[in-house]
Amino acid sequence: MRLFSIQKPARLALGLISTMMVSPALAGEITVFAAASLKTALDEVAQSWHASTGNRMRSSYAGSSILARQIIQGADVDVFISANVAWMDVLDKQGLIETESRVNVLGNRLVLIGPTPVQEFDWSDLPVLLGDAPLAMGLVNAVPAGIYGKAALTNLGLWPLIVDRVAQVDNVRAALALVALGEAPFGVVYATDALATSKVSVLKKFSTDSHPPIVYPAAMINNGPMALDFMQFLQGDTAMKVFMRHGFLPSKQTDPNAAEKS
């Protein structure tokens, strides 16, 4: 496989009162670590949260595995949103999240993308169409999209046929970029990633029962009122409308028995 940041007291008191009356309340800021696939939608959610509260979200987007390891190493984070439950479980077992705050917020679909549409694409065509070119995927042993992708391709019987042509990258948006830039003819990404650029097309959706359910759990790392407010906003109607518009699914639709199969 390829492995491709001095007044008198009275005057002083009066002055302080005056200052308190005219100075606006200081806005706060929280740090959110989130899976790379959330970037486009979550940036928009953060703008809505800022407009509503005056508070800002400082974000770090990367593969869930990278972010989880940074938290384990002591990174100062308020909220973590993972693209799978496994990495959240790792943090939970180490006592690094506020367990009672943990909630599954979103779901997603896994798709195969290419730079241009392919008419009547069949899964059995993939090894032939791929040839000696790379298939862009997230790290298959660490990045959730890569883990889901390997499981799906294995379920289809394709993994042994293409494993030596897989180009593994640090996160799903990097896989998207390889296809969008023409560096790889095909890539395995989330449906929401495919909607983030007009430079790729969805060639095929993976059946939802070909891989574990795609679930995005969120939890507070630091227990503070601003983090709690953000978590509540994240689950509210305003944020959910943004996520749905960007192609995410409500968490209740992530069960393969409840979701549409293709």
Short mmCIF file of C-alpha atoms in Angstrom, two decimals:
data_model
loop_
_atom_site.label_atom_id
_atom_site.label_comp_id
_atom_site.label_asym_id
_atom_site.label_seq_id
_atom_site.Cartn_x
_atom_site.Cartn_y
_atom_site.Cartn_z
CA MET A 1 0.00 0.00 0.00
CA ARG A 2 1.14 3.52 -0.72
CA LEU A 3 1.50 6.13 2.04
CA PHE A 4 1.46 9.15 0.39
CA SER A 5 -0.54 24.57 13.79
CA ILE A 6 -4.31 58.10 41.11
CA GLN A 7 -7.93 58.91 41.44
CA LYS A 8 -9.84 59.57 44.60
CA PRO A 9 -11.84 56.59 45.80
CA ALA A 10 -15.23 58.12 44.94
CA ARG A 11 -14.13 59.08 41.44
CA LEU A 12 -12.47 55.72 40.90
CA ALA A 13 -15.64 53.86 41.88
CA LEU A 14 -17.73 56.07 39.61
CA GLY A 15 -15.32 55.50 36.77
CA LEU A 16 -15.47 51.74 37.22
CA ILE A 17 -19.26 51.78 37.26
CA SER A 18 -19.31 53.89 34.11
CA THR A 19 -16.90 51.54 32.37
CA MET A 20 -18.95 48.51 33.32
CA MET A 21 -22.07 50.14 31.93
CA VAL A 22 -20.67 50.99 28.49
CA SER A 23 -18.30 48.05 27.85
CA PRO A 24 -19.83 45.12 25.95
CA ALA A 25 -19.59 41.64 27.41
CA LEU A 26 -16.44 39.91 26.26
CA ALA A 27 -17.09 37.08 23.82
CA GLY A 28 -15.50 33.75 24.51
CA GLU A 29 -13.79 31.11 22.41
CA ILE A 30 -13.70 27.34 22.49
CA THR A 31 -11.46 24.87 20.74
CA VAL A 32 -13.11 22.08 18.79
CA PHE A 33 -11.29 19.08 17.34
CA ALA A 34 -13.39 17.58 14.54
CA ALA A 35 -13.10 14.94 11.84
CA ALA A 36 -11.92 16.39 8.52
CA SER A 37 -15.16 15.41 6.77
CA LEU A 38 -17.07 17.89 8.95
CA LYS A 39 -15.12 20.99 7.91
CA THR A 40 -17.45 22.61 5.36
CA ALA A 41 -20.63 22.09 7.37
CA LEU A 42 -19.15 22.70 10.83
CA ASP A 43 -17.54 25.98 9.75
CA GLU A 44 -21.01 27.15 8.77
CA VAL A 45 -22.48 25.94 12.05
CA ALA A 46 -19.76 27.84 13.90
CA GLN A 47 -20.72 31.03 12.07
CA SER A 48 -24.34 30.59 13.14
CA TRP A 49 -23.27 29.93 16.73
CA HIS A 50 -21.13 33.08 16.69
CA ALA A 51 -24.04 35.13 15.31
CA SER A 52 -26.28 33.75 18.04
CA THR A 53 -23.95 33.98 21.05
CA GLY A 54 -20.97 36.14 20.09
CA ASN A 55 -18.68 33.23 20.95
CA ARG A 56 -16.19 31.82 18.50
CA MET A 57 -15.10 28.31 17.63
CA ARG A 58 -11.41 27.72 17.04
CA SER A 59 -11.22 24.54 15.00
CA SER A 60 -8.72 21.84 14.18
CA TYR A 61 -9.70 19.41 11.42
CA ALA A 62 -7.84 16.17 10.77
CA GLY A 63 -8.30 12.42 10.83
CA SER A 64 -10.12 11.30 13.97
CA SER A 65 -7.17 9.12 14.93
CA ILE A 66 -4.72 12.03 14.79
CA LEU A 67 -6.99 14.26 16.86
CA ALA A 68 -7.66 11.56 19.45
CA ARG A 69 -3.93 10.97 19.88
CA GLN A 70 -3.36 14.70 20.35
CA ILE A 71 -6.00 14.72 23.10
CA ILE A 72 -4.30 11.73 24.75
CA GLN A 73 -1.04 13.71 24.64
CA GLY A 74 -2.69 16.59 26.50
CA ALA A 75 -3.95 18.96 23.83
CA ASP A 76 -6.14 21.75 25.24
CA VAL A 77 -9.53 20.97 23.69
CA ASP A 78 -13.10 21.74 24.69
CA VAL A 79 -15.11 19.51 22.33
CA PHE A 80 -14.19 16.51 20.17
CA ILE A 81 -16.29 15.23 17.25
CA SER A 82 -15.10 11.93 15.82
CA ALA A 83 -16.08 10.19 12.59
CA ASN A 84 -16.43 6.86 14.36
CA VAL A 85 -17.23 5.55 17.81
CA ALA A 86 -13.97 3.62 18.22
CA TRP A 87 -11.74 6.65 18.77
CA MET A 88 -14.27 8.21 21.13
CA ASP A 89 -14.31 4.91 23.02
CA VAL A 90 -10.53 5.08 23.37
CA LEU A 91 -10.76 8.52 25.00
CA ASP A 92 -13.72 7.45 27.14
CA LYS A 93 -11.87 4.44 28.53
CA GLN A 94 -8.96 6.70 29.49
CA GLY A 95 -11.25 9.13 31.29
CA LEU A 96 -10.49 11.95 28.86
CA ILE A 97 -14.05 12.95 27.97
CA GLU A 98 -17.07 14.07 29.95
CA THR A 99 -18.91 10.78 29.49
CA GLU A 100 -22.36 12.16 30.29
CA SER A 101 -21.99 14.71 27.49
CA ARG A 102 -21.31 12.08 24.82
CA VAL A 103 -23.91 11.90 22.07
CA ASN A 104 -24.14 10.56 18.53
CA VAL A 105 -24.95 13.60 16.43
CA LEU A 106 -24.68 12.59 12.77
CA GLY A 107 -24.39 9.81 10.23
CA ASN A 108 -23.03 9.59 6.69
CA ARG A 109 -22.80 7.39 3.58
CA LEU A 110 -19.70 5.96 1.91
CA VAL A 111 -19.21 6.46 -1.83
CA LEU A 112 -16.76 5.82 -4.64
CA ILE A 113 -15.83 8.98 -6.54
CA GLY A 114 -14.09 9.82 -9.79
CA PRO A 115 -13.39 13.03 -11.71
CA THR A 116 -16.11 12.29 -14.29
CA PRO A 117 -19.29 10.18 -14.26
CA VAL A 118 -19.09 6.59 -15.48
CA GLN A 119 -22.20 5.17 -17.08
CA GLU A 120 -23.56 1.93 -15.63
CA PHE A 121 -20.61 1.42 -13.28
CA ASP A 122 -20.45 -2.00 -11.65
CA TRP A 123 -18.25 -2.89 -8.69
CA SER A 124 -16.57 -5.65 -10.66
CA ASP A 125 -15.32 -2.99 -13.09
CA LEU A 126 -13.18 -1.26 -10.47
CA PRO A 127 -9.96 -3.34 -10.69
CA VAL A 128 -9.98 -3.09 -14.49
CA LEU A 129 -10.75 0.62 -14.63
CA LEU A 130 -8.19 1.31 -11.91
CA GLY A 131 -5.38 -0.37 -13.82
CA ASP A 132 -2.05 0.59 -12.26
CA ALA A 133 -3.39 3.91 -10.95
CA PRO A 134 -3.94 4.63 -7.24
CA LEU A 135 -7.21 4.39 -5.33
CA ALA A 136 -7.28 7.26 -2.82
CA MET A 137 -8.39 6.34 0.70
CA GLY A 138 -7.84 7.38 4.29
CA LEU A 139 -5.41 5.29 6.32
CA VAL A 140 -7.20 1.95 6.45
CA ASN A 141 -6.07 1.09 9.97
CA ALA A 142 -6.65 4.48 11.59
CA VAL A 143 -8.82 6.94 9.63
CA PRO A 144 -12.53 6.11 9.95
CA ALA A 145 -13.29 6.59 6.23
CA GLY A 146 -10.39 4.27 5.43
CA ILE A 147 -11.57 1.70 7.96
CA TYR A 148 -15.11 1.78 6.57
CA GLY A 149 -13.77 1.68 3.01
CA LYS A 150 -11.57 -1.36 3.58
CA ALA A 151 -14.48 -3.18 5.23
CA ALA A 152 -16.79 -2.39 2.30
CA LEU A 153 -14.26 -3.38 -0.36
CA THR A 154 -13.50 -6.58 1.53
CA ASN A 155 -17.22 -7.34 1.72
CA LEU A 156 -17.42 -6.91 -2.06
CA GLY A 157 -14.48 -9.24 -2.59
CA LEU A 158 -12.41 -6.45 -4.15
CA TRP A 159 -9.82 -5.74 -1.47
CA PRO A 160 -7.33 -8.52 -2.45
CA LEU A 161 -7.51 -7.32 -6.06
CA ILE A 162 -6.70 -3.65 -5.40
CA VAL A 163 -4.81 -3.55 -2.08
CA ASP A 164 -1.46 -2.94 -3.76
CA ARG A 165 -2.87 0.11 -5.54
CA VAL A 166 -4.37 1.85 -2.51
CA ALA A 167 -2.89 5.31 -1.83
CA GLN A 168 -3.42 5.93 1.88
CA VAL A 169 -3.62 9.50 3.18
CA ASP A 170 -4.03 11.15 6.59
CA ASN A 171 -7.72 12.05 6.26
CA VAL A 172 -10.71 11.76 3.98
CA ARG A 173 -10.42 15.31 2.64
CA ALA A 174 -6.90 14.50 1.47
CA ALA A 175 -8.32 11.52 -0.44
CA LEU A 176 -10.92 13.82 -1.96
CA ALA A 177 -8.20 16.26 -3.00
CA LEU A 178 -6.21 13.54 -4.80
CA VAL A 179 -9.18 12.79 -7.03
CA ALA A 180 -10.19 16.43 -7.48
CA LEU A 181 -6.62 17.30 -8.57
CA GLY A 182 -6.41 14.36 -10.95
CA GLU A 183 -3.74 12.56 -8.93
CA ALA A 184 -5.98 9.49 -8.53
CA PRO A 185 -8.79 8.31 -10.82
CA PHE A 186 -10.92 6.97 -7.97
CA GLY A 187 -11.35 7.57 -4.26
CA VAL A 188 -13.39 6.30 -1.33
CA VAL A 189 -14.91 9.17 0.66
CA TYR A 190 -18.09 10.14 2.43
CA ALA A 191 -21.09 11.34 0.43
CA THR A 192 -20.74 14.73 2.13
CA ASP A 193 -17.17 15.09 0.87
CA ALA A 194 -18.31 14.49 -2.69
CA LEU A 195 -20.75 17.39 -2.30
CA ALA A 196 -17.97 19.73 -1.15
CA THR A 197 -16.49 20.13 -4.64
CA SER A 198 -17.77 20.13 -8.21
CA LYS A 199 -14.56 18.48 -9.41
CA VAL A 200 -15.65 14.93 -8.55
CA SER A 201 -18.65 12.75 -9.27
CA VAL A 202 -20.22 9.94 -7.27
CA LEU A 203 -19.81 6.74 -9.26
CA LYS A 204 -21.40 4.34 -6.79
CA LYS A 205 -22.76 4.26 -3.25
CA PHE A 206 -21.57 1.48 -0.99
CA SER A 207 -24.36 -0.55 0.55
CA THR A 208 -24.84 0.46 4.16
CA ASP A 209 -24.61 -3.16 5.26
CA SER A 210 -21.17 -3.60 3.66
CA HIS A 211 -19.45 -1.76 6.51
CA PRO A 212 -20.08 -0.76 10.15
CA PRO A 213 -22.58 2.11 10.61
CA ILE A 214 -20.99 5.52 10.09
CA VAL A 215 -21.61 7.46 13.29
CA TYR A 216 -20.24 10.81 14.46
CA PRO A 217 -20.10 10.97 18.28
CA ALA A 218 -19.40 14.29 20.02
CA ALA A 219 -18.32 14.90 23.62
CA MET A 220 -16.94 17.60 25.85
CA ILE A 221 -13.31 17.27 26.88
CA ASN A 222 -13.36 20.29 29.18
CA ASN A 223 -16.49 20.75 31.25
CA GLY A 224 -17.39 24.43 30.92
CA PRO A 225 -20.55 26.45 30.25
CA MET A 226 -19.39 27.56 26.79
CA ALA A 227 -18.60 24.00 25.71
CA LEU A 228 -22.00 22.89 27.01
CA ASP A 229 -23.70 25.68 25.09
CA PHE A 230 -21.89 24.65 21.90
CA MET A 231 -22.87 21.01 22.38
CA GLN A 232 -26.50 22.02 22.77
CA PHE A 233 -26.32 24.26 19.69
CA LEU A 234 -24.71 21.40 17.74
CA GLN A 235 -27.80 19.27 18.34
CA GLY A 236 -30.33 22.02 17.74
CA ASP A 237 -32.50 22.71 14.68
CA THR A 238 -30.26 25.45 13.27
CA ALA A 239 -27.16 23.26 13.18
CA MET A 240 -29.04 20.17 12.01
CA LYS A 241 -30.48 22.05 9.02
CA VAL A 242 -26.94 22.99 8.01
CA PHE A 243 -25.67 19.44 8.38
CA MET A 244 -28.61 18.00 6.42
CA ARG A 245 -28.05 20.51 3.62
CA HIS A 246 -24.46 19.31 3.37
CA GLY A 247 -25.61 15.71 3.04
CA PHE A 248 -25.20 14.37 6.57
CA LEU A 249 -27.78 12.04 8.04
CA PRO A 250 -29.46 12.27 11.43
CA SER A 251 -27.78 9.85 13.80
CA LYS A 252 -30.95 7.74 14.03
CA GLN A 253 -30.53 6.87 10.32
CA THR A 254 -27.06 5.36 10.75
CA ASP A 255 -28.35 1.88 11.58
CA PRO A 256 -27.98 -0.17 8.38
CA ASN A 257 -31.34 -1.76 9.06
CA ALA A 258 -33.00 1.65 9.06
CA ALA A 259 -31.10 3.31 6.24
CA GLU A 260 -31.76 2.85 2.56
CA LYS A 261 -29.55 0.20 0.99
CA SER A 262 -28.18 0.50 -2.49
#
